[in-house]
Short mmCIF file of C-alpha atoms in Angstrom, two decimals:
data_model
loop_
_atom_site.label_atom_id
_atom_site.label_comp_id
_atom_site.label_asym_id
_atom_site.label_seq_id
_atom_site.Cartn_x
_atom_site.Cartn_y
_atom_site.Cartn_z
CA UNK U 1 38.29 90.58 92.06
CA UNK U 2 40.73 89.87 94.99
CA UNK U 3 43.67 87.43 94.44
CA UNK U 4 44.93 85.26 97.52
CA UNK U 5 48.81 84.87 97.23
CA UNK U 6 50.35 82.19 99.50
CA UNK U 7 53.17 82.84 101.67
CA UNK U 8 56.42 81.40 100.41
CA UNK U 9 59.34 80.95 102.79
CA UNK U 10 62.88 81.94 101.66
CA UNK U 11 64.25 78.21 101.73
CA UNK U 12 61.15 76.93 99.82
CA UNK U 13 62.18 79.44 97.06
CA UNK U 14 65.82 78.31 97.04
CA UNK U 15 64.91 74.62 96.79
CA UNK U 16 62.75 74.91 93.95
CA UNK U 17 65.80 76.41 92.11
CA UNK U 18 67.94 73.41 92.85
CA UNK U 19 68.23 71.29 89.77
CA UNK U 20 66.42 67.74 89.96
CA UNK U 21 69.56 66.10 89.06
CA UNK U 22 71.60 67.66 91.88
CA UNK U 23 73.27 64.88 93.87
CA UNK U 24 72.24 66.19 97.29
CA UNK U 25 68.67 66.71 96.00
CA UNK U 26 68.58 63.19 94.87
CA UNK U 27 70.03 62.11 98.33
CA UNK U 28 67.49 64.06 100.26
CA UNK U 29 64.51 62.92 98.18
CA UNK U 30 65.34 59.09 98.15
CA UNK U 31 66.84 58.44 101.72
CA UNK U 32 65.26 58.59 104.86
CA UNK U 33 67.60 59.50 107.56
CA UNK U 34 64.92 59.47 110.43
CA UNK U 35 66.18 56.02 111.66
CA UNK U 36 69.44 57.60 112.81
CA UNK U 37 67.84 59.34 115.42
CA UNK U 38 66.08 56.29 116.81
CA UNK U 39 69.29 54.19 116.25
CA UNK U 40 71.22 56.40 118.74
CA UNK U 41 68.61 57.57 121.21
CA UNK U 42 70.10 55.34 123.89
CA UNK U 43 73.46 57.01 123.40
CA UNK U 44 72.22 60.43 124.84
CA UNK U 45 71.00 61.16 128.16
CA UNK U 46 67.57 63.01 128.40
CA UNK U 47 68.16 64.37 131.81
CA UNK U 48 71.91 65.16 132.16
CA UNK U 49 74.18 67.79 130.52
CA UNK U 50 73.57 69.87 127.64
CA UNK U 51 71.01 68.67 124.94
CA UNK U 52 72.75 66.93 122.08
CA UNK U 53 72.70 68.14 118.40
CA UNK U 54 70.00 65.76 116.59
CA UNK U 55 72.19 62.76 115.21
CA UNK U 56 70.31 63.06 111.74
CA UNK U 57 71.35 66.53 111.14
CA UNK U 58 75.02 65.79 112.12
CA UNK U 59 75.19 62.72 109.77
CA UNK U 60 73.68 65.14 107.04
CA UNK U 61 76.63 67.41 107.82
CA UNK U 62 79.09 64.53 107.50
CA UNK U 63 77.71 63.98 103.82
CA UNK U 64 78.05 67.55 103.08
CA UNK U 65 81.53 67.48 104.16
CA UNK U 66 82.44 64.49 102.26
CA UNK U 67 81.00 66.19 99.05
CA UNK U 68 82.50 69.51 99.62
CA UNK U 69 84.92 69.52 102.45
CA UNK U 70 88.68 69.97 102.15
#
């Protein structure tokens, strides 16, 4: 009898080890940050200059800095 193993990524494995009551996990699970990209889409040119970093990611980095930055 053959058993089928599913492929699990390294990040998925790490995420499963984060406690359910972790503040950052609660934020990630309950807040939808996708509105940020839409809100700021007119602030970035699609045609000129280098591509911008995703605004949603930048806001998440600012939250991390607020919690853990010095």
